[in-house]
Amino acid sequence: MRSAFFLSLSFIFSSPSTFAALATDASKAMSFYRSKTSAFPSGQVSRTSLENSLRRTEMEASFTVSWDRKSYSLSGDRLIRDIQVARFVETRTPVTLLSLNRSDSSLVKSVPGGHQLELLECDDYWARVKEKNSNTQGWLPLHLLTTRHDDPGVYMNLIDTYVRTEPSSFGKVLTTLPRLKRVIPLEVTASFLKIQYNGKVGFVDITHFVNRADFATLAYHPKKNWLTVAFRNNNKILTKKGENVDMSEVLGYVTSPLRAIVIRPDSTSYGPPLRARVEIQKPEAVIWGVSRVDGHGEVWWKKTDLLLPQNPVVEPSKQILTDTLLKREIYSIAFESKTSVRGLVSSEGIYRTDDGLTWTAIPQFGKQNYPVSIHPSGVWFVGSFKSTNQGKSFEPFIRWDKLAQAIESAYHRNPKILRLTQIEALPNSQIQISVDTGSSRVKLRSSLEGTTWNVVRN
C-alpha cells in the first residue's frame, strides 16, 4: 500500500494542469502512474478527466495465499497456476479473440463457449491461443479459459536452464533455455527432458520444471483408471496408495484451482521462496485504466478493485473440495471414463461429483464406506445398491440369499458373514464382486441385473 507521504509528494511536484483539475473535482482526485509497476505516483487528476481521456483498460491479478501457516499477498506474476502449464484449454463462455494482448486491439474472431483451443503462450493475465482445427490465432484474458481433464500439459522451467548434449550434468552446454519457457518434451527420463529449442535438440534438468502433475489431485492411467495424487517426484507420480506411476503413462489430470507455485519471490519480505507450493485463499484483481494526461502522456490509474470468481463455493455440511477429500482415507473411488470426471468416492460417506473438483454427499449412505464402481454402460454401484441415473437415486441390486446359495453350492459350506469388499466392471454388461465370508474371500459374477450369481474359482 502506498503511504500518505508519497501522495503528499505528488501534490508538491504535480503540474499546473493537474492542480487545476483538483480545484474543480478534488473529492474525486485519482493518483496516476507512469506504468502499473511504478513505485510512486506521477501526480493526481480528477477521475472525470481520466475517464474522458481513457484509451483502454487492463486487468492485473493478485492473490492472497497461505504458506507456512501465514497469509501473504502476491501479484499474479509471482505465481504459476495449473492453466499456465496446460496445452489444451476450453473457453468458459463465448469470447472474442484479439489481435494483440491489450483490450483495445482489433477483433480476430468470436468463438463460442466450450470451444477447444491450443494454448501457445501466456502470462498471468493474457493468453495466446490457436484453434484446434485451423491456423486462426488470437489473444484473450486467461481467466476466460478452463483446463481439460484429458490434457497432460506442457513443462515450464522456473530458472534459466542449460540445454546439454546428453542427459548428464557433465554434458556439453548447447544453449540456455530462458526461464518460464513452455516446452513439449520429445522424451522424459528419470532426471532429464529431451527437448528441441532454437533448432537444437538436447537435454534439460527435469528438476527445473513444473507441469500439471504438480497441481494434480487426480491422474488418469489407462490401465489403473483415475488415481489420487500425493505429489510428483521428477518423472514419477506418487499416489496416495504409495504407488509410483511413470508420468509418460498418464493421459490427463484433475487439478486444484487453489494451488499455485512461486516463480518470483518477494525480496522485500520473508515470504514463500522460489518453488514453494502455496494455497490460494482469495483471488483478486485490479482493473487499470490507461489515459492521456497533459504533460505526462499515457498514464496508468486504478479504475476498479474486484474479486476474481475463481474458486468453487461449497456448503460445508453437504459438499467438499477434492483437496479436502484427499486429506481423508479413500476407501473406494470410481469415474465414468478417462475423459469424464463425473464419479463416486467412498470416504466417510459416499459423494458424487460432476467436475472432479466439488463432491456432494449422498445422504442415503450416511457416513458409511462402501465399494463403488461405474460400469461403461452407465450403471453406478455403491455397495449392494445401483443407480441408472448417474447417482441421483439408488435401489438394491443384490439379493443376499442368492449370494449365500451360490457360495454354499460351490464350497459346500454356509458363509459365516457376507461383506461386500469390491465391485469391478466387466465387458458384455457383466460385473464381478468380491465378498468376505469370514473364512475366505470369494469372487462372483453376474449380469447388471444381479439376478443370478456364479462363483469365480481361482
Short mmCIF file of C-alpha atoms in Angstrom, two decimals:
data_model
loop_
_atom_site.label_atom_id
_atom_site.label_comp_id
_atom_site.label_asym_id
_atom_site.label_seq_id
_atom_site.Cartn_x
_atom_site.Cartn_y
_atom_site.Cartn_z
CA MET A 1 0.00 0.00 0.00
CA ARG A 2 1.36 3.42 -0.95
CA SER A 3 1.58 5.79 2.02
CA ALA A 4 0.11 9.23 2.52
CA PHE A 5 3.70 10.56 2.44
CA PHE A 6 4.03 9.52 -1.20
CA LEU A 7 0.69 11.10 -2.01
CA SER A 8 1.86 14.38 -0.48
CA LEU A 9 4.97 14.30 -2.72
CA SER A 10 2.73 14.05 -5.77
CA PHE A 11 0.97 17.27 -4.74
CA ILE A 12 4.28 19.10 -4.45
CA PHE A 13 5.58 18.06 -7.87
CA SER A 14 2.32 17.97 -9.84
CA SER A 15 1.86 20.15 -12.91
CA PRO A 16 -0.38 23.30 -13.07
CA SER A 17 -2.92 21.41 -15.19
CA THR A 18 -3.17 18.74 -12.51
CA PHE A 19 -3.81 21.38 -9.80
CA ALA A 20 -6.48 22.94 -11.98
CA ALA A 21 -8.30 19.63 -12.24
CA LEU A 22 -8.07 19.15 -8.49
CA ALA A 23 -9.52 22.58 -7.84
CA THR A 24 -12.74 21.65 -9.63
CA ASP A 25 -13.05 17.97 -8.60
CA ALA A 26 -10.83 17.49 -5.54
CA SER A 27 -13.13 14.98 -3.88
CA LYS A 28 -12.65 12.57 -6.81
CA ALA A 29 -8.90 13.03 -7.32
CA MET A 30 -7.08 9.92 -8.53
CA SER A 31 -3.35 9.11 -8.41
CA PHE A 32 -1.83 8.08 -11.74
CA TYR A 33 1.44 6.32 -12.59
CA ARG A 34 3.90 6.14 -15.46
CA SER A 35 3.26 2.37 -15.56
CA LYS A 36 1.42 -0.14 -13.40
CA THR A 37 4.76 -1.24 -11.93
CA SER A 38 5.81 2.26 -10.84
CA ALA A 39 6.60 2.54 -7.14
CA PHE A 40 5.48 6.21 -6.87
CA PRO A 41 2.59 8.14 -8.43
CA SER A 42 3.39 10.76 -11.06
CA GLY A 43 0.55 13.02 -9.97
CA GLN A 44 -3.18 13.33 -9.42
CA VAL A 45 -6.08 14.39 -11.56
CA SER A 46 -9.87 14.15 -11.41
CA ARG A 47 -11.48 10.82 -12.18
CA THR A 48 -13.74 12.57 -14.70
CA SER A 49 -10.70 13.79 -16.63
CA LEU A 50 -9.16 10.30 -16.63
CA GLU A 51 -12.41 8.70 -17.77
CA ASN A 52 -12.82 11.23 -20.59
CA SER A 53 -9.31 10.51 -21.92
CA LEU A 54 -9.46 6.72 -21.35
CA ARG A 55 -7.64 4.78 -24.08
CA ARG A 56 -8.05 1.21 -22.77
CA THR A 57 -8.28 -0.93 -19.64
CA GLU A 58 -6.07 -3.78 -18.42
CA MET A 59 -6.62 -6.20 -15.54
CA GLU A 60 -3.89 -7.28 -13.10
CA ALA A 61 -4.43 -10.35 -10.92
CA SER A 62 -3.23 -10.75 -7.35
CA PHE A 63 -3.76 -13.44 -4.75
CA THR A 64 -3.93 -13.81 -1.01
CA VAL A 65 -2.12 -17.10 -0.36
CA SER A 66 -1.19 -19.19 2.64
CA TRP A 67 2.24 -20.70 3.24
CA ASP A 68 3.80 -22.00 6.43
CA ARG A 69 0.55 -21.13 8.25
CA LYS A 70 0.80 -17.45 7.34
CA SER A 71 -1.01 -15.30 4.75
CA TYR A 72 0.70 -13.25 2.05
CA SER A 73 -0.47 -11.05 -0.81
CA LEU A 74 1.33 -11.85 -4.07
CA SER A 75 0.82 -10.35 -7.51
CA GLY A 76 -0.14 -12.77 -10.27
CA ASP A 77 3.25 -12.51 -11.97
CA ARG A 78 4.91 -14.06 -8.90
CA LEU A 79 2.90 -17.27 -9.20
CA ILE A 80 2.23 -20.01 -11.70
CA ARG A 81 -1.09 -21.84 -11.74
CA ASP A 82 -2.17 -25.03 -13.46
CA ILE A 83 -3.72 -23.38 -16.51
CA GLN A 84 -0.35 -21.77 -17.33
CA VAL A 85 1.14 -25.23 -17.99
CA ALA A 86 -1.89 -26.55 -19.88
CA ARG A 87 -1.60 -27.33 -23.58
CA PHE A 88 -5.28 -27.63 -24.49
CA VAL A 89 -8.00 -25.46 -22.94
CA GLU A 90 -11.65 -24.56 -23.42
CA THR A 91 -13.49 -21.25 -23.33
CA ARG A 92 -15.74 -20.78 -20.29
CA THR A 93 -18.24 -18.62 -22.19
CA PRO A 94 -18.48 -17.07 -25.67
CA VAL A 95 -15.35 -14.92 -26.13
CA THR A 96 -13.59 -12.69 -28.62
CA LEU A 97 -10.06 -13.39 -29.84
CA LEU A 98 -7.99 -10.21 -30.19
CA SER A 99 -5.02 -9.42 -32.45
CA LEU A 100 -2.78 -8.27 -29.55
CA ASN A 101 -2.57 -8.75 -25.80
CA ARG A 102 -4.37 -5.50 -24.99
CA SER A 103 -8.05 -4.76 -24.66
CA ASP A 104 -8.16 -2.07 -27.37
CA SER A 105 -6.68 -4.29 -30.12
CA SER A 106 -8.67 -5.35 -33.17
CA LEU A 107 -11.07 -8.30 -33.28
CA VAL A 108 -9.83 -11.55 -34.86
CA LYS A 109 -12.76 -13.87 -34.30
CA SER A 110 -15.62 -14.66 -31.92
CA VAL A 111 -15.76 -18.23 -30.59
CA PRO A 112 -18.48 -19.99 -28.57
CA GLY A 113 -18.31 -21.27 -25.02
CA GLY A 114 -16.82 -24.75 -24.62
CA HIS A 115 -14.63 -24.20 -27.68
CA GLN A 116 -11.35 -26.17 -27.60
CA LEU A 117 -8.15 -24.17 -28.18
CA GLU A 118 -4.41 -24.83 -28.02
CA LEU A 119 -2.58 -22.58 -25.56
CA LEU A 120 0.60 -21.27 -27.23
CA GLU A 121 1.88 -18.79 -24.64
CA CYS A 122 0.60 -16.88 -21.64
CA ASP A 123 1.47 -14.71 -18.66
CA ASP A 124 -0.59 -14.23 -15.50
CA TYR A 125 -3.34 -12.41 -17.42
CA TRP A 126 -3.12 -12.79 -21.23
CA ALA A 127 -3.08 -16.00 -23.31
CA ARG A 128 -2.26 -16.52 -27.00
CA VAL A 129 -4.28 -19.40 -28.40
CA LYS A 130 -4.85 -21.27 -31.64
CA GLU A 131 -7.97 -23.02 -32.84
CA LYS A 132 -7.51 -26.78 -32.87
CA ASN A 133 -8.66 -27.36 -36.44
CA SER A 134 -7.40 -24.17 -38.08
CA ASN A 135 -4.46 -21.76 -38.04
CA THR A 136 -6.52 -18.94 -36.51
CA GLN A 137 -4.68 -17.40 -33.56
CA GLY A 138 -5.55 -14.64 -31.12
CA TRP A 139 -5.26 -13.27 -27.60
CA LEU A 140 -7.78 -13.31 -24.75
CA PRO A 141 -7.71 -12.97 -20.94
CA LEU A 142 -6.51 -16.16 -19.25
CA HIS A 143 -9.38 -16.25 -16.74
CA LEU A 144 -11.84 -16.79 -19.62
CA LEU A 145 -10.29 -20.24 -20.21
CA THR A 146 -10.56 -23.50 -18.31
CA THR A 147 -8.38 -26.63 -18.37
CA ARG A 148 -9.28 -30.03 -19.80
CA HIS A 149 -9.02 -33.24 -17.81
CA ASP A 150 -7.60 -35.20 -20.76
CA ASP A 151 -4.59 -32.90 -21.16
CA PRO A 152 -1.12 -33.96 -19.85
CA GLY A 153 0.02 -30.34 -20.43
CA VAL A 154 3.50 -28.90 -21.02
CA TYR A 155 6.59 -28.29 -18.88
CA MET A 156 7.78 -24.84 -17.77
CA ASN A 157 11.20 -24.06 -16.26
CA LEU A 158 11.37 -21.82 -13.19
CA ILE A 159 15.01 -20.77 -13.75
CA ASP A 160 17.35 -20.38 -16.71
CA THR A 161 18.32 -23.91 -17.75
CA TYR A 162 21.28 -25.28 -19.70
CA VAL A 163 20.46 -27.41 -22.74
CA ARG A 164 23.11 -30.17 -22.85
CA THR A 165 24.27 -32.68 -25.45
CA GLU A 166 23.50 -35.66 -23.20
CA PRO A 167 21.30 -36.44 -20.16
CA SER A 168 24.04 -35.67 -17.67
CA SER A 169 25.16 -32.67 -15.66
CA PHE A 170 28.56 -33.17 -17.34
CA GLY A 171 27.15 -32.89 -20.87
CA LYS A 172 28.38 -30.06 -23.10
CA VAL A 173 26.16 -26.96 -22.99
CA LEU A 174 24.50 -26.26 -26.34
CA THR A 175 22.50 -23.20 -25.30
CA THR A 176 20.42 -21.78 -22.44
CA LEU A 177 16.65 -22.10 -22.18
CA PRO A 178 15.37 -18.84 -20.63
CA ARG A 179 13.12 -19.16 -17.57
CA LEU A 180 9.37 -19.62 -17.94
CA LYS A 181 9.55 -21.25 -21.36
CA ARG A 182 6.80 -23.74 -22.20
CA VAL A 183 8.19 -26.94 -23.73
CA ILE A 184 6.70 -30.18 -25.00
CA PRO A 185 9.41 -32.79 -24.41
CA LEU A 186 10.45 -35.28 -27.06
CA GLU A 187 11.30 -37.74 -24.30
CA VAL A 188 11.10 -37.87 -20.50
CA THR A 189 13.71 -39.73 -18.43
CA ALA A 190 14.21 -40.03 -14.67
CA SER A 191 16.26 -36.83 -14.43
CA PHE A 192 16.12 -35.07 -17.82
CA LEU A 193 13.76 -33.90 -20.54
CA LYS A 194 14.80 -34.24 -24.16
CA ILE A 195 13.65 -31.07 -25.95
CA GLN A 196 14.09 -29.08 -29.14
CA TYR A 197 14.85 -25.38 -28.78
CA ASN A 198 16.10 -22.88 -31.37
CA GLY A 199 16.87 -25.68 -33.82
CA LYS A 200 18.94 -27.63 -31.28
CA VAL A 201 17.99 -30.95 -29.66
CA GLY A 202 19.34 -31.52 -26.19
CA PHE A 203 18.62 -32.41 -22.59
CA VAL A 204 17.47 -30.23 -19.67
CA ASP A 205 17.31 -30.94 -15.95
CA ILE A 206 13.74 -32.03 -15.08
CA THR A 207 14.01 -30.60 -11.55
CA HIS A 208 13.96 -27.07 -13.04
CA PHE A 209 10.45 -27.63 -14.41
CA VAL A 210 6.85 -27.76 -13.27
CA ASN A 211 3.92 -29.30 -15.11
CA ARG A 212 0.29 -30.23 -14.48
CA ALA A 213 1.26 -33.12 -12.18
CA ASP A 214 2.47 -30.54 -9.63
CA PHE A 215 -1.09 -29.22 -9.33
CA ALA A 216 -2.92 -32.54 -9.64
CA THR A 217 -5.30 -34.16 -7.21
CA LEU A 218 -6.19 -36.97 -9.63
CA ALA A 219 -4.28 -38.54 -12.55
CA TYR A 220 -5.68 -40.81 -15.27
CA HIS A 221 -3.81 -44.03 -16.09
CA PRO A 222 -5.24 -46.12 -18.98
CA LYS A 223 -4.87 -49.38 -17.03
CA LYS A 224 -5.42 -48.16 -13.46
CA ASN A 225 -8.12 -45.54 -14.15
CA TRP A 226 -8.12 -42.37 -12.00
CA LEU A 227 -5.50 -42.31 -9.25
CA THR A 228 -5.30 -39.99 -6.24
CA VAL A 229 -2.07 -37.95 -6.38
CA ALA A 230 0.18 -37.23 -3.40
CA PHE A 231 3.00 -35.41 -5.24
CA ARG A 232 5.35 -35.53 -8.24
CA ASN A 233 8.95 -36.71 -7.94
CA ASN A 234 10.91 -35.98 -11.15
CA ASN A 235 9.24 -38.18 -13.82
CA LYS A 236 7.11 -40.14 -11.32
CA ILE A 237 3.80 -39.52 -9.59
CA LEU A 238 3.43 -40.87 -6.07
CA THR A 239 -0.18 -41.82 -5.39
CA LYS A 240 -1.99 -41.72 -2.06
CA LYS A 241 -1.71 -45.52 -2.01
CA GLY A 242 2.09 -45.32 -2.30
CA GLU A 243 2.31 -46.35 -5.98
CA ASN A 244 4.99 -44.84 -8.23
CA VAL A 245 3.49 -44.13 -11.65
CA ASP A 246 5.54 -43.09 -14.69
CA MET A 247 4.25 -39.72 -15.93
CA SER A 248 4.65 -40.80 -19.55
CA GLU A 249 1.79 -43.24 -18.92
CA VAL A 250 -0.57 -40.56 -17.56
CA LEU A 251 -3.13 -39.22 -20.05
CA GLY A 252 -4.70 -36.43 -18.03
CA TYR A 253 -5.21 -34.73 -14.69
CA VAL A 254 -7.78 -33.17 -12.40
CA THR A 255 -6.05 -30.21 -10.80
CA SER A 256 -6.72 -27.94 -7.84
CA PRO A 257 -7.73 -24.32 -8.56
CA LEU A 258 -6.48 -23.45 -5.05
CA ARG A 259 -2.86 -24.44 -5.69
CA ALA A 260 -0.02 -22.25 -7.03
CA ILE A 261 3.79 -22.32 -7.17
CA VAL A 262 6.02 -19.31 -6.51
CA ILE A 263 8.12 -18.36 -9.54
CA ARG A 264 9.35 -14.95 -8.32
CA PRO A 265 9.76 -14.49 -4.55
CA ASP A 266 9.15 -11.11 -2.92
CA SER A 267 12.67 -9.99 -1.93
CA THR A 268 11.27 -7.39 0.49
CA SER A 269 9.70 -9.98 2.82
CA TYR A 270 10.37 -13.36 4.37
CA GLY A 271 7.55 -14.88 2.38
CA PRO A 272 7.37 -18.11 0.38
CA PRO A 273 10.59 -18.85 -1.57
CA LEU A 274 11.05 -19.92 -5.18
CA ARG A 275 9.28 -23.25 -5.92
CA ALA A 276 7.15 -23.02 -2.74
CA ARG A 277 3.70 -24.52 -3.16
CA VAL A 278 1.08 -22.14 -1.77
CA GLU A 279 -2.67 -22.38 -1.27
CA ILE A 280 -4.81 -19.63 -2.79
CA GLN A 281 -7.19 -18.16 -0.21
CA LYS A 282 -8.62 -15.24 -2.17
CA PRO A 283 -8.07 -14.27 -5.82
CA GLU A 284 -8.34 -10.55 -6.51
CA ALA A 285 -7.81 -8.21 -9.42
CA VAL A 286 -7.26 -4.54 -10.23
CA ILE A 287 -8.61 -3.03 -13.42
CA TRP A 288 -6.14 -0.39 -14.59
CA GLY A 289 -7.25 2.45 -16.79
CA VAL A 290 -4.81 3.83 -19.37
CA SER A 291 -5.48 7.50 -20.16
CA ARG A 292 -3.69 10.58 -21.55
CA VAL A 293 -2.84 13.47 -19.22
CA ASP A 294 -1.39 16.75 -20.48
CA GLY A 295 2.30 16.97 -19.70
CA HIS A 296 2.51 13.24 -18.83
CA GLY A 297 1.34 11.42 -21.94
CA GLU A 298 -0.07 7.93 -21.40
CA VAL A 299 -0.60 7.15 -17.69
CA TRP A 300 -1.99 4.26 -15.62
CA TRP A 301 -4.55 4.54 -12.81
CA LYS A 302 -6.54 2.09 -10.68
CA LYS A 303 -10.01 2.05 -12.13
CA THR A 304 -11.63 -0.77 -10.11
CA ASP A 305 -10.76 -3.34 -7.45
CA LEU A 306 -12.61 -6.61 -7.77
CA LEU A 307 -12.61 -10.29 -6.83
CA LEU A 308 -11.94 -12.97 -9.43
CA PRO A 309 -14.76 -15.56 -9.35
CA GLN A 310 -12.39 -18.50 -9.48
CA ASN A 311 -12.68 -20.81 -6.51
CA PRO A 312 -15.63 -23.17 -6.04
CA VAL A 313 -18.07 -22.27 -3.27
CA VAL A 314 -19.21 -25.23 -1.18
CA GLU A 315 -21.71 -25.91 1.58
CA PRO A 316 -19.60 -27.49 4.34
CA SER A 317 -22.38 -29.82 5.53
CA LYS A 318 -23.10 -31.23 2.05
CA GLN A 319 -20.06 -30.64 -0.16
CA ILE A 320 -16.27 -30.88 0.00
CA LEU A 321 -13.45 -29.94 -2.36
CA THR A 322 -11.08 -32.56 -3.77
CA ASP A 323 -8.20 -31.07 -1.74
CA THR A 324 -10.19 -31.67 1.46
CA LEU A 325 -11.28 -35.11 0.35
CA LEU A 326 -7.72 -36.26 -0.28
CA LYS A 327 -6.77 -35.47 3.31
CA ARG A 328 -9.06 -38.35 4.31
CA GLU A 329 -8.56 -42.06 3.73
CA ILE A 330 -10.09 -43.01 0.37
CA TYR A 331 -11.94 -46.31 0.71
CA SER A 332 -13.02 -46.57 -2.95
CA ILE A 333 -13.25 -44.24 -5.96
CA ALA A 334 -14.64 -44.58 -9.50
CA PHE A 335 -15.12 -42.40 -12.58
CA GLU A 336 -17.16 -42.80 -15.76
CA SER A 337 -14.20 -42.74 -18.17
CA LYS A 338 -10.82 -41.15 -18.89
CA THR A 339 -12.46 -38.09 -20.45
CA SER A 340 -15.13 -37.71 -17.77
CA VAL A 341 -14.58 -36.78 -14.14
CA ARG A 342 -18.17 -37.47 -13.17
CA GLY A 343 -17.85 -40.08 -10.48
CA LEU A 344 -18.19 -41.50 -6.99
CA VAL A 345 -15.99 -41.73 -3.93
CA SER A 346 -16.34 -43.57 -0.64
CA SER A 347 -14.63 -41.69 2.18
CA GLU A 348 -16.50 -41.24 5.47
CA GLY A 349 -19.67 -41.30 3.37
CA ILE A 350 -20.50 -41.55 -0.32
CA TYR A 351 -20.03 -38.49 -2.54
CA ARG A 352 -20.66 -37.80 -6.22
CA THR A 353 -19.02 -35.22 -8.49
CA ASP A 354 -19.70 -33.78 -11.93
CA ASP A 355 -16.48 -31.77 -12.29
CA GLY A 356 -13.83 -33.62 -10.25
CA LEU A 357 -13.43 -30.55 -8.04
CA THR A 358 -16.52 -30.41 -5.83
CA TRP A 359 -18.10 -33.50 -4.21
CA THR A 360 -21.68 -33.68 -2.92
CA ALA A 361 -22.72 -36.10 -0.18
CA ILE A 362 -25.39 -38.73 -0.97
CA PRO A 363 -27.45 -38.73 2.28
CA GLN A 364 -28.82 -42.24 1.71
CA PHE A 365 -25.49 -43.78 2.74
CA GLY A 366 -24.75 -41.67 5.82
CA LYS A 367 -21.11 -41.83 6.95
CA GLN A 368 -20.61 -45.44 5.83
CA ASN A 369 -17.87 -46.63 3.48
CA TYR A 370 -18.85 -48.98 0.65
CA PRO A 371 -17.07 -50.14 -2.51
CA VAL A 372 -18.07 -48.07 -5.55
CA SER A 373 -17.88 -48.72 -9.28
CA ILE A 374 -19.22 -47.27 -12.53
CA HIS A 375 -19.91 -49.61 -15.43
CA PRO A 376 -19.21 -48.36 -19.01
CA SER A 377 -22.91 -48.94 -19.73
CA GLY A 378 -23.74 -46.10 -17.31
CA VAL A 379 -24.83 -48.07 -14.24
CA TRP A 380 -23.39 -46.77 -10.94
CA PHE A 381 -22.80 -49.09 -7.99
CA VAL A 382 -22.48 -48.27 -4.27
CA GLY A 383 -22.21 -51.40 -2.14
CA SER A 384 -25.31 -53.51 -2.79
CA PHE A 385 -27.14 -50.61 -4.48
CA LYS A 386 -27.16 -49.44 -8.09
CA SER A 387 -28.20 -46.28 -9.95
CA THR A 388 -29.24 -45.87 -13.57
CA ASN A 389 -29.46 -42.04 -13.42
CA GLN A 390 -25.82 -41.08 -12.66
CA GLY A 391 -26.14 -41.32 -8.89
CA LYS A 392 -29.29 -39.26 -8.41
CA SER A 393 -31.11 -42.22 -6.83
CA PHE A 394 -30.19 -45.80 -5.84
CA GLU A 395 -32.04 -49.08 -5.46
CA PRO A 396 -30.94 -52.54 -4.18
CA PHE A 397 -29.47 -54.90 -6.80
CA ILE A 398 -28.04 -57.73 -4.64
CA ARG A 399 -30.16 -60.41 -3.01
CA TRP A 400 -28.03 -61.72 -0.19
CA ASP A 401 -29.86 -65.04 -0.11
CA LYS A 402 -28.89 -65.63 -3.75
CA LEU A 403 -25.23 -64.92 -2.92
CA ALA A 404 -25.32 -67.32 0.06
CA GLN A 405 -26.85 -70.05 -2.09
CA ALA A 406 -24.19 -69.63 -4.81
CA ILE A 407 -21.32 -69.78 -2.27
CA GLU A 408 -22.84 -72.77 -0.40
CA SER A 409 -23.34 -74.63 -3.69
CA ALA A 410 -19.74 -74.01 -4.79
CA TYR A 411 -17.96 -74.71 -1.48
CA HIS A 412 -20.48 -76.91 0.37
CA ARG A 413 -20.47 -74.74 3.46
CA ASN A 414 -22.51 -71.84 4.71
CA PRO A 415 -20.73 -68.45 4.83
CA LYS A 416 -20.35 -67.03 8.34
CA ILE A 417 -20.82 -63.47 7.11
CA LEU A 418 -21.36 -61.73 3.78
CA ARG A 419 -19.46 -58.44 3.41
CA LEU A 420 -19.02 -56.80 0.02
CA THR A 421 -15.42 -55.56 -0.43
CA GLN A 422 -15.04 -54.78 -4.16
CA ILE A 423 -17.10 -54.22 -7.32
CA GLU A 424 -15.49 -54.50 -10.78
CA ALA A 425 -16.98 -53.60 -14.16
CA LEU A 426 -16.58 -56.30 -16.84
CA PRO A 427 -17.33 -56.34 -20.59
CA ASN A 428 -20.64 -57.56 -22.01
CA SER A 429 -22.75 -55.94 -19.27
CA GLN A 430 -21.18 -58.08 -16.54
CA ILE A 431 -19.94 -57.22 -13.07
CA GLN A 432 -17.72 -59.04 -10.61
CA ILE A 433 -17.85 -58.64 -6.85
CA SER A 434 -15.57 -59.75 -4.03
CA VAL A 435 -17.23 -60.97 -0.83
CA ASP A 436 -15.68 -61.63 2.58
CA THR A 437 -17.35 -64.75 4.04
CA GLY A 438 -15.50 -64.66 7.36
CA SER A 439 -13.20 -67.53 6.42
CA SER A 440 -12.25 -66.65 2.83
CA ARG A 441 -12.77 -64.15 0.03
CA VAL A 442 -15.00 -65.23 -2.82
CA LYS A 443 -15.45 -63.67 -6.27
CA LEU A 444 -18.80 -63.88 -8.02
CA ARG A 445 -20.07 -62.70 -11.41
CA SER A 446 -23.46 -61.62 -12.64
CA SER A 447 -25.25 -59.56 -15.22
CA LEU A 448 -26.00 -55.94 -14.31
CA GLU A 449 -29.41 -57.04 -13.03
CA GLY A 450 -27.76 -59.16 -10.31
CA THR A 451 -30.41 -61.90 -10.52
CA THR A 452 -28.04 -64.88 -10.85
CA TRP A 453 -24.56 -65.14 -9.33
CA ASN A 454 -21.79 -67.57 -10.31
CA VAL A 455 -18.70 -68.20 -8.19
CA VAL A 456 -15.38 -67.48 -9.94
CA ARG A 457 -12.84 -70.07 -8.89
CA ASN A 458 -9.16 -69.09 -8.90
#
